[in-house]
mmCIF file with all atom_site columns, C-alpha atoms in Angstrom:
data_model
loop_
_atom_site.group_PDB
_atom_site.id
_atom_site.type_symbol
_atom_site.label_atom_id
_atom_site.label_alt_id
_atom_site.label_comp_id
_atom_site.label_asym_id
_atom_site.label_entity_id
_atom_site.label_seq_id
_atom_site.pdbx_PDB_ins_code
_atom_site.Cartn_x
_atom_site.Cartn_y
_atom_site.Cartn_z
_atom_site.occupancy
_atom_site.B_iso_or_equiv
_atom_site.pdbx_formal_charge
_atom_site.auth_seq_id
_atom_site.auth_comp_id
_atom_site.auth_asym_id
_atom_site.auth_atom_id
_atom_site.pdbx_PDB_model_num
ATOM 1   C CA . ASN E 1 1   ? -54.454 172.280 14.099  1.00 69.00 ? 108 ASN E CA 1
ATOM 2   C CA . ALA E 1 2   ? -55.370 172.887 10.163  1.00 82.00 ? 109 ALA E CA 1
ATOM 3   C CA . GLY E 1 3   ? -55.598 168.943 9.423   1.00 94.00 ? 110 GLY E CA 1
ATOM 4   C CA . VAL E 1 4   ? -54.915 168.213 5.809   1.00 97.00 ? 111 VAL E CA 1
ATOM 5   C CA . THR E 1 5   ? -53.969 171.232 3.600   1.00 97.00 ? 112 THR E CA 1
ATOM 6   C CA . GLN E 1 6   ? -53.656 171.313 -0.135  1.00 98.00 ? 113 GLN E CA 1
ATOM 7   C CA . THR E 1 7   ? -52.459 173.990 -2.577  1.00 97.00 ? 114 THR E CA 1
ATOM 8   C CA . PRO E 1 8   ? -53.647 175.331 -4.879  1.00 97.00 ? 115 PRO E CA 1
ATOM 9   C CA . LYS E 1 9   ? -57.554 175.103 -4.617  1.00 96.00 ? 116 LYS E CA 1
ATOM 10  C CA . PHE E 1 10  ? -57.845 175.691 -8.459  1.00 96.00 ? 117 PHE E CA 1
ATOM 11  C CA . GLN E 1 11  ? -55.762 175.506 -11.246 1.00 96.00 ? 118 GLN E CA 1
ATOM 12  C CA . VAL E 1 12  ? -56.140 175.559 -15.130 1.00 97.00 ? 119 VAL E CA 1
ATOM 13  C CA . LEU E 1 13  ? -53.279 174.065 -17.268 1.00 96.00 ? 120 LEU E CA 1
ATOM 14  C CA . LYS E 1 14  ? -52.900 173.672 -21.055 1.00 97.00 ? 121 LYS E CA 1
ATOM 15  C CA . THR E 1 15  ? -52.421 170.149 -22.445 1.00 97.00 ? 122 THR E CA 1
ATOM 16  C CA . GLY E 1 16  ? -48.402 169.534 -22.105 1.00 97.00 ? 123 GLY E CA 1
ATOM 17  C CA . GLN E 1 17  ? -47.941 171.798 -18.928 1.00 97.00 ? 124 GLN E CA 1
ATOM 18  C CA . SER E 1 18  ? -46.565 170.395 -16.044 1.00 96.00 ? 125 SER E CA 1
ATOM 19  C CA . MET E 1 19  ? -47.564 171.057 -12.008 1.00 96.00 ? 126 MET E CA 1
ATOM 20  C CA . THR E 1 20  ? -47.128 169.769 -8.752  1.00 97.00 ? 127 THR E CA 1
ATOM 21  C CA . LEU E 1 21  ? -50.128 169.461 -6.141  1.00 98.00 ? 128 LEU E CA 1
ATOM 22  C CA . GLN E 1 22  ? -48.831 170.143 -2.459  1.00 97.00 ? 129 GLN E CA 1
ATOM 23  C CA . CYS E 1 23  ? -50.489 168.310 0.433   1.00 98.00 ? 130 CYS E CA 1
ATOM 24  C CA . ALA E 1 24  ? -49.485 168.804 4.061   1.00 98.00 ? 131 ALA E CA 1
ATOM 25  C CA . GLN E 1 25  ? -50.815 167.365 7.401   1.00 97.00 ? 132 GLN E CA 1
ATOM 26  C CA . ASP E 1 26  ? -50.199 168.303 10.880  1.00 96.00 ? 133 ASP E CA 1
ATOM 27  C CA . MET E 1 27  ? -51.515 165.396 12.765  1.00 94.00 ? 134 MET E CA 1
ATOM 28  C CA . ASN E 1 28  ? -48.310 163.215 12.774  1.00 94.00 ? 135 ASN E CA 1
ATOM 29  C CA . HIS E 1 29  ? -50.028 160.745 10.661  1.00 93.00 ? 136 HIS E CA 1
ATOM 30  C CA . ASN E 1 30  ? -47.692 157.819 9.126   1.00 91.00 ? 137 ASN E CA 1
ATOM 31  C CA . SER E 1 31  ? -49.792 157.229 5.746   1.00 91.00 ? 138 SER E CA 1
ATOM 32  C CA . MET E 1 32  ? -50.803 159.432 3.278   1.00 94.00 ? 139 MET E CA 1
ATOM 33  C CA . TYR E 1 33  ? -52.828 159.195 -0.214  1.00 95.00 ? 140 TYR E CA 1
ATOM 34  C CA . TRP E 1 34  ? -53.665 160.874 -3.362  1.00 97.00 ? 141 TRP E CA 1
ATOM 35  C CA . TYR E 1 35  ? -57.096 160.421 -5.034  1.00 96.00 ? 142 TYR E CA 1
ATOM 36  C CA . ARG E 1 36  ? -58.978 161.711 -7.967  1.00 97.00 ? 143 ARG E CA 1
ATOM 37  C CA . GLN E 1 37  ? -62.681 162.113 -7.957  1.00 96.00 ? 144 GLN E CA 1
ATOM 38  C CA . ASP E 1 38  ? -64.741 162.153 -11.286 1.00 94.00 ? 145 ASP E CA 1
ATOM 39  C CA . PRO E 1 39  ? -68.333 162.641 -11.904 1.00 87.00 ? 146 PRO E CA 1
ATOM 40  C CA . GLY E 1 40  ? -69.988 159.042 -11.920 1.00 81.00 ? 147 GLY E CA 1
ATOM 41  C CA . MET E 1 41  ? -66.561 157.411 -11.005 1.00 83.00 ? 148 MET E CA 1
ATOM 42  C CA . GLY E 1 42  ? -66.296 157.862 -7.463  1.00 85.00 ? 149 GLY E CA 1
ATOM 43  C CA . LEU E 1 43  ? -62.899 158.189 -5.310  1.00 93.00 ? 150 LEU E CA 1
ATOM 44  C CA . ARG E 1 44  ? -59.896 156.549 -7.218  1.00 93.00 ? 151 ARG E CA 1
ATOM 45  C CA . LEU E 1 45  ? -56.495 156.109 -5.363  1.00 93.00 ? 152 LEU E CA 1
ATOM 46  C CA . ILE E 1 46  ? -53.751 157.441 -7.419  1.00 95.00 ? 153 ILE E CA 1
ATOM 47  C CA . TYR E 1 47  ? -50.738 156.807 -5.261  1.00 95.00 ? 154 TYR E CA 1
ATOM 48  C CA . TYR E 1 48  ? -50.067 156.172 -1.535  1.00 92.00 ? 155 TYR E CA 1
ATOM 49  C CA . SER E 1 49  ? -47.333 156.381 0.813   1.00 93.00 ? 156 SER E CA 1
ATOM 50  C CA . ALA E 1 50  ? -47.793 154.070 4.021   1.00 88.00 ? 157 ALA E CA 1
ATOM 51  C CA . SER E 1 51  ? -44.904 155.532 5.816   1.00 88.00 ? 158 SER E CA 1
ATOM 52  C CA . GLU E 1 52  ? -42.297 158.218 5.321   1.00 89.00 ? 159 GLU E CA 1
ATOM 53  C CA . GLY E 1 53  ? -39.732 157.025 2.639   1.00 88.00 ? 160 GLY E CA 1
ATOM 54  C CA . THR E 1 54  ? -42.125 154.760 0.868   1.00 91.00 ? 161 THR E CA 1
ATOM 55  C CA . THR E 1 55  ? -44.701 155.058 -1.865  1.00 94.00 ? 162 THR E CA 1
ATOM 56  C CA . ASP E 1 56  ? -46.566 152.755 -4.073  1.00 92.00 ? 163 ASP E CA 1
ATOM 57  C CA . LYS E 1 57  ? -49.171 152.867 -7.055  1.00 93.00 ? 164 LYS E CA 1
ATOM 58  C CA . GLY E 1 58  ? -52.549 152.743 -6.431  1.00 91.00 ? 165 GLY E CA 1
ATOM 59  C CA . GLU E 1 59  ? -55.502 151.901 -8.977  1.00 89.00 ? 166 GLU E CA 1
ATOM 60  C CA . VAL E 1 60  ? -54.791 154.908 -11.763 1.00 94.00 ? 167 VAL E CA 1
ATOM 61  C CA . PRO E 1 61  ? -51.015 155.906 -11.378 1.00 96.00 ? 168 PRO E CA 1
ATOM 62  C CA . ASN E 1 62  ? -50.216 156.647 -15.047 1.00 96.00 ? 169 ASN E CA 1
ATOM 63  C CA . GLY E 1 63  ? -49.277 160.026 -15.775 1.00 96.00 ? 170 GLY E CA 1
ATOM 64  C CA . TYR E 1 64  ? -48.537 160.944 -12.342 1.00 97.00 ? 171 TYR E CA 1
ATOM 65  C CA . ASN E 1 65  ? -45.386 161.073 -9.775  1.00 97.00 ? 172 ASN E CA 1
ATOM 66  C CA . VAL E 1 66  ? -45.350 161.331 -6.314  1.00 97.00 ? 173 VAL E CA 1
ATOM 67  C CA . SER E 1 67  ? -43.019 162.337 -3.458  1.00 96.00 ? 174 SER E CA 1
ATOM 68  C CA . ARG E 1 68  ? -42.772 161.856 0.323   1.00 95.00 ? 175 ARG E CA 1
ATOM 69  C CA . LEU E 1 69  ? -40.791 164.745 1.172   1.00 89.00 ? 176 LEU E CA 1
ATOM 70  C CA . ASN E 1 70  ? -41.061 164.285 4.873   1.00 95.00 ? 177 ASN E CA 1
ATOM 71  C CA . LYS E 1 71  ? -43.641 162.640 7.469   1.00 95.00 ? 178 LYS E CA 1
ATOM 72  C CA . ARG E 1 72  ? -46.004 165.898 7.027   1.00 96.00 ? 179 ARG E CA 1
ATOM 73  C CA . GLU E 1 73  ? -45.631 166.481 3.001   1.00 97.00 ? 180 GLU E CA 1
ATOM 74  C CA . PHE E 1 74  ? -46.735 164.320 0.206   1.00 97.00 ? 181 PHE E CA 1
ATOM 75  C CA . SER E 1 75  ? -46.844 165.822 -3.451  1.00 97.00 ? 182 SER E CA 1
ATOM 76  C CA . LEU E 1 76  ? -48.437 165.022 -6.639  1.00 98.00 ? 183 LEU E CA 1
ATOM 77  C CA . ARG E 1 77  ? -46.776 165.831 -9.803  1.00 98.00 ? 184 ARG E CA 1
ATOM 78  C CA . LEU E 1 78  ? -48.252 166.061 -13.586 1.00 96.00 ? 185 LEU E CA 1
ATOM 79  C CA . GLU E 1 79  ? -45.299 166.084 -15.641 1.00 93.00 ? 186 GLU E CA 1
ATOM 80  C CA . SER E 1 80  ? -47.328 166.564 -19.221 1.00 96.00 ? 187 SER E CA 1
ATOM 81  C CA . ALA E 1 81  ? -50.943 167.344 -18.336 1.00 96.00 ? 188 ALA E CA 1
ATOM 82  C CA . ALA E 1 82  ? -53.422 165.833 -20.506 1.00 97.00 ? 189 ALA E CA 1
ATOM 83  C CA . PRO E 1 83  ? -57.370 166.737 -20.677 1.00 97.00 ? 190 PRO E CA 1
ATOM 84  C CA . SER E 1 84  ? -58.150 163.392 -19.128 1.00 96.00 ? 191 SER E CA 1
ATOM 85  C CA . GLN E 1 85  ? -56.386 164.525 -15.996 1.00 97.00 ? 192 GLN E CA 1
ATOM 86  C CA . THR E 1 86  ? -59.043 167.063 -15.511 1.00 97.00 ? 193 THR E CA 1
ATOM 87  C CA . SER E 1 87  ? -60.371 166.163 -11.960 1.00 97.00 ? 194 SER E CA 1
ATOM 88  C CA . VAL E 1 88  ? -60.745 167.168 -8.513  1.00 97.00 ? 195 VAL E CA 1
ATOM 89  C CA . TYR E 1 89  ? -57.897 165.872 -6.702  1.00 98.00 ? 196 TYR E CA 1
ATOM 90  C CA . PHE E 1 90  ? -58.028 164.956 -2.871  1.00 98.00 ? 197 PHE E CA 1
ATOM 91  C CA . CYS E 1 91  ? -55.074 164.372 -0.619  1.00 97.00 ? 198 CYS E CA 1
ATOM 92  C CA . ALA E 1 92  ? -55.796 162.186 2.669   1.00 96.00 ? 199 ALA E CA 1
ATOM 93  C CA . SER E 1 93  ? -53.845 160.908 5.586   1.00 94.00 ? 200 SER E CA 1
ATOM 94  C CA . SER E 1 94  ? -54.210 158.260 8.376   1.00 91.00 ? 201 SER E CA 1
ATOM 95  C CA . SER E 1 95  ? -52.567 157.225 11.314  1.00 85.00 ? 202 SER E CA 1
ATOM 96  C CA . LEU E 1 96  ? -52.564 153.823 10.981  1.00 71.00 ? 203 LEU E CA 1
ATOM 97  C CA . ALA E 1 97  ? -53.788 151.557 7.994   1.00 58.00 ? 204 ALA E CA 1
ATOM 98  C CA . PRO E 1 98  ? -56.631 150.956 7.775   1.00 59.00 ? 205 PRO E CA 1
ATOM 99  C CA . ASP E 1 99  ? -57.667 153.742 10.118  1.00 72.00 ? 206 ASP E CA 1
ATOM 100 C CA . THR E 1 100 ? -59.961 156.457 9.326   1.00 84.00 ? 207 THR E CA 1
ATOM 101 C CA . GLN E 1 101 ? -58.645 158.725 6.328   1.00 90.00 ? 208 GLN E CA 1
ATOM 102 C CA . TYR E 1 102 ? -58.909 162.505 6.833   1.00 93.00 ? 209 TYR E CA 1
ATOM 103 C CA . PHE E 1 103 ? -59.080 164.401 3.518   1.00 96.00 ? 210 PHE E CA 1
ATOM 104 C CA . GLY E 1 104 ? -57.812 167.667 2.758   1.00 97.00 ? 211 GLY E CA 1
ATOM 105 C CA . PRO E 1 105 ? -60.352 170.390 0.963   1.00 97.00 ? 212 PRO E CA 1
ATOM 106 C CA . GLY E 1 106 ? -59.298 169.292 -2.833  1.00 97.00 ? 213 GLY E CA 1
ATOM 107 C CA . THR E 1 107 ? -57.909 170.892 -5.827  1.00 97.00 ? 214 THR E CA 1
ATOM 108 C CA . ARG E 1 108 ? -60.075 171.359 -8.875  1.00 97.00 ? 215 ARG E CA 1
ATOM 109 C CA . LEU E 1 109 ? -57.853 170.975 -11.867 1.00 97.00 ? 216 LEU E CA 1
ATOM 110 C CA . THR E 1 110 ? -58.946 171.826 -15.428 1.00 97.00 ? 217 THR E CA 1
ATOM 111 C CA . VAL E 1 111 ? -56.543 170.755 -18.370 1.00 97.00 ? 218 VAL E CA 1
ATOM 112 C CA . LEU E 1 112 ? -57.339 172.398 -21.695 1.00 96.00 ? 219 LEU E CA 1
ATOM 113 C CA . ARG I 2 1   ? -69.595 142.172 -9.475  1.00 65.00 ? 81  ARG I CA 1
ATOM 114 C CA . LYS I 2 2   ? -68.167 145.773 -8.457  1.00 76.00 ? 82  LYS I CA 1
ATOM 115 C CA . GLU I 2 3   ? -66.051 145.862 -5.515  1.00 88.00 ? 83  GLU I CA 1
ATOM 116 C CA . VAL I 2 4   ? -68.401 148.318 -3.918  1.00 93.00 ? 84  VAL I CA 1
ATOM 117 C CA . GLU I 2 5   ? -71.788 149.027 -5.211  1.00 94.00 ? 85  GLU I CA 1
ATOM 118 C CA . GLN I 2 6   ? -74.379 151.473 -4.144  1.00 94.00 ? 86  GLN I CA 1
ATOM 119 C CA . ASP I 2 7   ? -77.639 152.759 -5.181  1.00 88.00 ? 87  ASP I CA 1
ATOM 120 C CA . PRO I 2 8   ? -76.743 156.067 -6.681  1.00 85.00 ? 88  PRO I CA 1
ATOM 121 C CA . GLY I 2 9   ? -80.129 157.598 -5.911  1.00 87.00 ? 89  GLY I CA 1
ATOM 122 C CA . PRO I 2 10  ? -81.210 160.452 -5.444  1.00 92.00 ? 90  PRO I CA 1
ATOM 123 C CA . PHE I 2 11  ? -83.418 159.869 -2.422  1.00 94.00 ? 91  PHE I CA 1
ATOM 124 C CA . ASN I 2 12  ? -85.605 162.739 -2.174  1.00 96.00 ? 92  ASN I CA 1
ATOM 125 C CA . VAL I 2 13  ? -87.104 162.480 1.409   1.00 97.00 ? 93  VAL I CA 1
ATOM 126 C CA . PRO I 2 14  ? -89.233 165.002 3.723   1.00 97.00 ? 94  PRO I CA 1
ATOM 127 C CA . GLU I 2 15  ? -87.982 166.384 6.763   1.00 98.00 ? 95  GLU I CA 1
ATOM 128 C CA . GLY I 2 16  ? -88.423 163.821 9.553   1.00 97.00 ? 96  GLY I CA 1
ATOM 129 C CA . ALA I 2 17  ? -88.509 160.615 7.178   1.00 97.00 ? 97  ALA I CA 1
ATOM 130 C CA . THR I 2 18  ? -86.401 157.605 8.103   1.00 97.00 ? 98  THR I CA 1
ATOM 131 C CA . VAL I 2 19  ? -84.377 156.664 5.060   1.00 97.00 ? 99  VAL I CA 1
ATOM 132 C CA . ALA I 2 20  ? -82.171 153.546 4.494   1.00 96.00 ? 100 ALA I CA 1
ATOM 133 C CA . PHE I 2 21  ? -79.022 153.037 2.102   1.00 95.00 ? 101 PHE I CA 1
ATOM 134 C CA . ASN I 2 22  ? -77.593 149.888 1.341   1.00 94.00 ? 102 ASN I CA 1
ATOM 135 C CA . CYS I 2 23  ? -74.101 148.770 -0.005  1.00 95.00 ? 103 CYS I CA 1
ATOM 136 C CA . THR I 2 24  ? -72.889 145.401 -1.176  1.00 96.00 ? 104 THR I CA 1
ATOM 137 C CA . TYR I 2 25  ? -68.858 144.566 -1.569  1.00 94.00 ? 105 TYR I CA 1
ATOM 138 C CA . SER I 2 26  ? -67.288 141.778 -3.546  1.00 92.00 ? 106 SER I CA 1
ATOM 139 C CA . ASN I 2 27  ? -64.114 141.295 -1.366  1.00 88.00 ? 107 ASN I CA 1
ATOM 140 C CA . SER I 2 28  ? -64.615 138.777 1.552   1.00 87.00 ? 108 SER I CA 1
ATOM 141 C CA . ALA I 2 29  ? -61.077 139.770 2.782   1.00 84.00 ? 109 ALA I CA 1
ATOM 142 C CA . SER I 2 30  ? -62.311 143.354 3.603   1.00 84.00 ? 110 SER I CA 1
ATOM 143 C CA . GLN I 2 31  ? -61.954 143.881 7.213   1.00 83.00 ? 111 GLN I CA 1
ATOM 144 C CA . SER I 2 32  ? -63.017 147.345 8.076   1.00 87.00 ? 112 SER I CA 1
ATOM 145 C CA . PHE I 2 33  ? -66.271 149.308 6.792   1.00 91.00 ? 113 PHE I CA 1
ATOM 146 C CA . PHE I 2 34  ? -67.070 152.927 7.034   1.00 93.00 ? 114 PHE I CA 1
ATOM 147 C CA . TRP I 2 35  ? -69.670 155.288 5.864   1.00 96.00 ? 115 TRP I CA 1
ATOM 148 C CA . TYR I 2 36  ? -68.613 158.728 4.703   1.00 96.00 ? 116 TYR I CA 1
ATOM 149 C CA . ARG I 2 37  ? -70.348 161.776 4.026   1.00 97.00 ? 117 ARG I CA 1
ATOM 150 C CA . GLN I 2 38  ? -69.406 164.228 1.192   1.00 96.00 ? 118 GLN I CA 1
ATOM 151 C CA . ASP I 2 39  ? -70.985 167.751 0.859   1.00 96.00 ? 119 ASP I CA 1
ATOM 152 C CA . CYS I 2 40  ? -71.638 169.415 -2.615  1.00 93.00 ? 120 CYS I CA 1
ATOM 153 C CA . ARG I 2 41  ? -67.968 170.346 -3.665  1.00 91.00 ? 121 ARG I CA 1
ATOM 154 C CA . LYS I 2 42  ? -66.574 169.379 -0.452  1.00 95.00 ? 122 LYS I CA 1
ATOM 155 C CA . GLU I 2 43  ? -64.146 166.774 0.633   1.00 96.00 ? 123 GLU I CA 1
ATOM 156 C CA . PRO I 2 44  ? -65.385 163.414 2.115   1.00 96.00 ? 124 PRO I CA 1
ATOM 157 C CA . LYS I 2 45  ? -65.613 163.095 6.140   1.00 95.00 ? 125 LYS I CA 1
ATOM 158 C CA . LEU I 2 46  ? -66.111 160.135 8.057   1.00 93.00 ? 126 LEU I CA 1
ATOM 159 C CA . LEU I 2 47  ? -69.379 159.705 9.245   1.00 95.00 ? 127 LEU I CA 1
ATOM 160 C CA . MET I 2 48  ? -69.033 156.408 11.292  1.00 93.00 ? 128 MET I CA 1
ATOM 161 C CA . SER I 2 49  ? -67.405 153.052 11.330  1.00 90.00 ? 129 SER I CA 1
ATOM 162 C CA . VAL I 2 50  ? -69.313 149.938 10.769  1.00 91.00 ? 130 VAL I CA 1
ATOM 163 C CA . TYR I 2 51  ? -68.815 147.019 13.194  1.00 83.00 ? 131 TYR I CA 1
ATOM 164 C CA . SER I 2 52  ? -70.155 143.330 13.137  1.00 84.00 ? 132 SER I CA 1
ATOM 165 C CA . SER I 2 53  ? -72.327 144.184 16.058  1.00 85.00 ? 133 SER I CA 1
ATOM 166 C CA . GLY I 2 54  ? -74.013 146.985 14.509  1.00 86.00 ? 134 GLY I CA 1
ATOM 167 C CA . ASN I 2 55  ? -73.521 150.630 15.828  1.00 91.00 ? 135 ASN I CA 1
ATOM 168 C CA . GLU I 2 56  ? -75.543 153.610 16.509  1.00 93.00 ? 136 GLU I CA 1
ATOM 169 C CA . ASP I 2 57  ? -74.582 157.202 16.673  1.00 93.00 ? 137 ASP I CA 1
ATOM 170 C CA . GLY I 2 58  ? -77.723 159.406 17.523  1.00 96.00 ? 138 GLY I CA 1
ATOM 171 C CA . ARG I 2 59  ? -79.910 159.354 14.443  1.00 97.00 ? 139 ARG I CA 1
ATOM 172 C CA . PHE I 2 60  ? -77.378 157.168 12.444  1.00 97.00 ? 140 PHE I CA 1
ATOM 173 C CA . THR I 2 61  ? -77.481 153.299 12.744  1.00 97.00 ? 141 THR I CA 1
ATOM 174 C CA . ALA I 2 62  ? -74.816 151.265 10.604  1.00 96.00 ? 142 ALA I CA 1
ATOM 175 C CA . GLN I 2 63  ? -75.174 147.338 10.125  1.00 95.00 ? 143 GLN I CA 1
ATOM 176 C CA . LEU I 2 64  ? -72.808 144.920 8.504   1.00 94.00 ? 144 LEU I CA 1
ATOM 177 C CA . ASN I 2 65  ? -73.563 141.504 7.286   1.00 93.00 ? 145 ASN I CA 1
ATOM 178 C CA . ARG I 2 66  ? -70.224 139.676 6.489   1.00 92.00 ? 146 ARG I CA 1
ATOM 179 C CA . ALA I 2 67  ? -72.002 136.715 5.191   1.00 92.00 ? 147 ALA I CA 1
ATOM 180 C CA . SER I 2 68  ? -73.976 138.604 2.585   1.00 93.00 ? 148 SER I CA 1
ATOM 181 C CA . GLN I 2 69  ? -71.064 141.113 2.240   1.00 93.00 ? 149 GLN I CA 1
ATOM 182 C CA . TYR I 2 70  ? -73.662 144.052 2.655   1.00 94.00 ? 150 TYR I CA 1
ATOM 183 C CA . ILE I 2 71  ? -73.566 147.065 4.710   1.00 95.00 ? 151 ILE I CA 1
ATOM 184 C CA . SER I 2 72  ? -76.577 149.539 5.477   1.00 96.00 ? 152 SER I CA 1
ATOM 185 C CA . LEU I 2 73  ? -77.056 152.930 6.821   1.00 97.00 ? 153 LEU I CA 1
ATOM 186 C CA . LEU I 2 74  ? -80.228 153.935 8.601   1.00 97.00 ? 154 LEU I CA 1
ATOM 187 C CA . ILE I 2 75  ? -81.154 157.758 9.105   1.00 97.00 ? 155 ILE I CA 1
ATOM 188 C CA . ARG I 2 76  ? -83.850 158.575 11.431  1.00 98.00 ? 156 ARG I CA 1
ATOM 189 C CA . ASP I 2 77  ? -85.632 161.765 11.571  1.00 98.00 ? 157 ASP I CA 1
ATOM 190 C CA . SER I 2 78  ? -83.847 163.469 8.717   1.00 98.00 ? 158 SER I CA 1
ATOM 191 C CA . LYS I 2 79  ? -82.850 166.844 8.891   1.00 98.00 ? 159 LYS I CA 1
ATOM 192 C CA . LEU I 2 80  ? -82.346 169.379 6.112   1.00 97.00 ? 160 LEU I CA 1
ATOM 193 C CA . SER I 2 81  ? -78.573 169.481 7.057   1.00 97.00 ? 161 SER I CA 1
ATOM 194 C CA . ASP I 2 82  ? -78.433 165.561 6.026   1.00 98.00 ? 162 ASP I CA 1
ATOM 195 C CA . SER I 2 83  ? -78.529 166.519 2.635   1.00 97.00 ? 163 SER I CA 1
ATOM 196 C CA . ALA I 2 84  ? -75.311 165.036 1.012   1.00 97.00 ? 164 ALA I CA 1
ATOM 197 C CA . THR I 2 85  ? -73.801 162.244 -0.738  1.00 96.00 ? 165 THR I CA 1
ATOM 198 C CA . TYR I 2 86  ? -73.165 159.020 1.660   1.00 97.00 ? 166 TYR I CA 1
ATOM 199 C CA . LEU I 2 87  ? -70.150 157.155 0.556   1.00 96.00 ? 167 LEU I CA 1
ATOM 200 C CA . CYS I 2 88  ? -69.839 153.392 1.642   1.00 96.00 ? 168 CYS I CA 1
ATOM 201 C CA . VAL I 2 89  ? -66.230 152.557 1.861   1.00 94.00 ? 169 VAL I CA 1
ATOM 202 C CA . VAL I 2 90  ? -64.284 149.319 2.536   1.00 92.00 ? 170 VAL I CA 1
ATOM 203 C CA . THR I 2 91  ? -60.598 148.217 3.369   1.00 86.00 ? 171 THR I CA 1
ATOM 204 C CA . ARG I 2 92  ? -59.328 146.357 0.318   1.00 78.00 ? 172 ARG I CA 1
ATOM 205 C CA . GLY I 2 93  ? -57.991 143.713 2.476   1.00 67.00 ? 173 GLY I CA 1
ATOM 206 C CA . GLY I 2 94  ? -55.112 141.113 1.917   1.00 57.00 ? 174 GLY I CA 1
ATOM 207 C CA . GLY I 2 95  ? -52.437 143.369 3.479   1.00 52.00 ? 175 GLY I CA 1
ATOM 208 C CA . SER I 2 96  ? -52.927 146.304 1.059   1.00 52.00 ? 176 SER I CA 1
ATOM 209 C CA . GLN I 2 97  ? -51.851 148.831 3.490   1.00 54.00 ? 177 GLN I CA 1
ATOM 210 C CA . GLY I 2 98  ? -55.531 149.727 4.503   1.00 54.00 ? 178 GLY I CA 1
ATOM 211 C CA . ASN I 2 99  ? -56.213 151.160 0.960   1.00 78.00 ? 179 ASN I CA 1
ATOM 212 C CA . LEU I 2 100 ? -59.970 152.120 1.011   1.00 87.00 ? 180 LEU I CA 1
ATOM 213 C CA . ILE I 2 101 ? -62.252 151.305 -1.811  1.00 89.00 ? 181 ILE I CA 1
ATOM 214 C CA . PHE I 2 102 ? -64.860 154.018 -2.039  1.00 92.00 ? 182 PHE I CA 1
ATOM 215 C CA . GLY I 2 103 ? -68.609 153.408 -3.499  1.00 94.00 ? 183 GLY I CA 1
ATOM 216 C CA . LYS I 2 104 ? -69.798 155.958 -5.892  1.00 93.00 ? 184 LYS I CA 1
ATOM 217 C CA . GLY I 2 105 ? -72.198 157.274 -3.438  1.00 94.00 ? 185 GLY I CA 1
ATOM 218 C CA . THR I 2 106 ? -75.879 157.627 -2.531  1.00 95.00 ? 186 THR I CA 1
ATOM 219 C CA . LYS I 2 107 ? -77.026 161.124 -3.054  1.00 95.00 ? 187 LYS I CA 1
ATOM 220 C CA . LEU I 2 108 ? -79.724 162.221 -0.209  1.00 96.00 ? 188 LEU I CA 1
ATOM 221 C CA . SER I 2 109 ? -81.874 165.181 -0.587  1.00 97.00 ? 189 SER I CA 1
ATOM 222 C CA . VAL I 2 110 ? -84.163 166.182 2.457   1.00 97.00 ? 190 VAL I CA 1
ATOM 223 C CA . LYS I 2 111 ? -86.949 168.645 1.754   1.00 96.00 ? 191 LYS I CA 1
ATOM 224 C CA . PRO I 2 112 ? -88.673 171.055 3.977   1.00 95.00 ? 192 PRO I CA 1
#
């Protein structure tokens, strides 16, 4: 039982490049979330998926897209990376809202 | 008023000390409350949920005052391993699919 896994752990991009952050959970949770964490800003919700087949914008969705591929997987895509997207990205899942959220280990992204 | 507000610290205390963290929230519709713990360069993990009646888990006691929109966490007999950032977390409320609002965290450093 791995919980929530994220790939990659680290990534460096150049401005304008694209990439997809992958997230998977093996706890049969319905809801999944993507957050970013910046120094002095706390965790901010980018997008969430309350259940398979649905996605909704969070607090800071601009510059991102998401796909809920199936119940297990929820990916985050940066189409054209910008330096302002340098951050630590966490994926999380929960069984039922507003249940406890379980976090993955994070992806440290640097955009040059 | 910020949605969730915490004293950023740092709180520097000796081993064995008792330390208290406070948190205020602005949305009276918030229904669920949590304390998460985040170690340096790691993901947040649930420490404990907070109930109206107050709850205790070993050396940790959480209190909620809905009238004042105030949450507290008390740590007794601090250990070196308690050094971390403590995040106050509340649900957004109002049918928002259980989105969590994270405080920026209070940093605790326990010294020998």
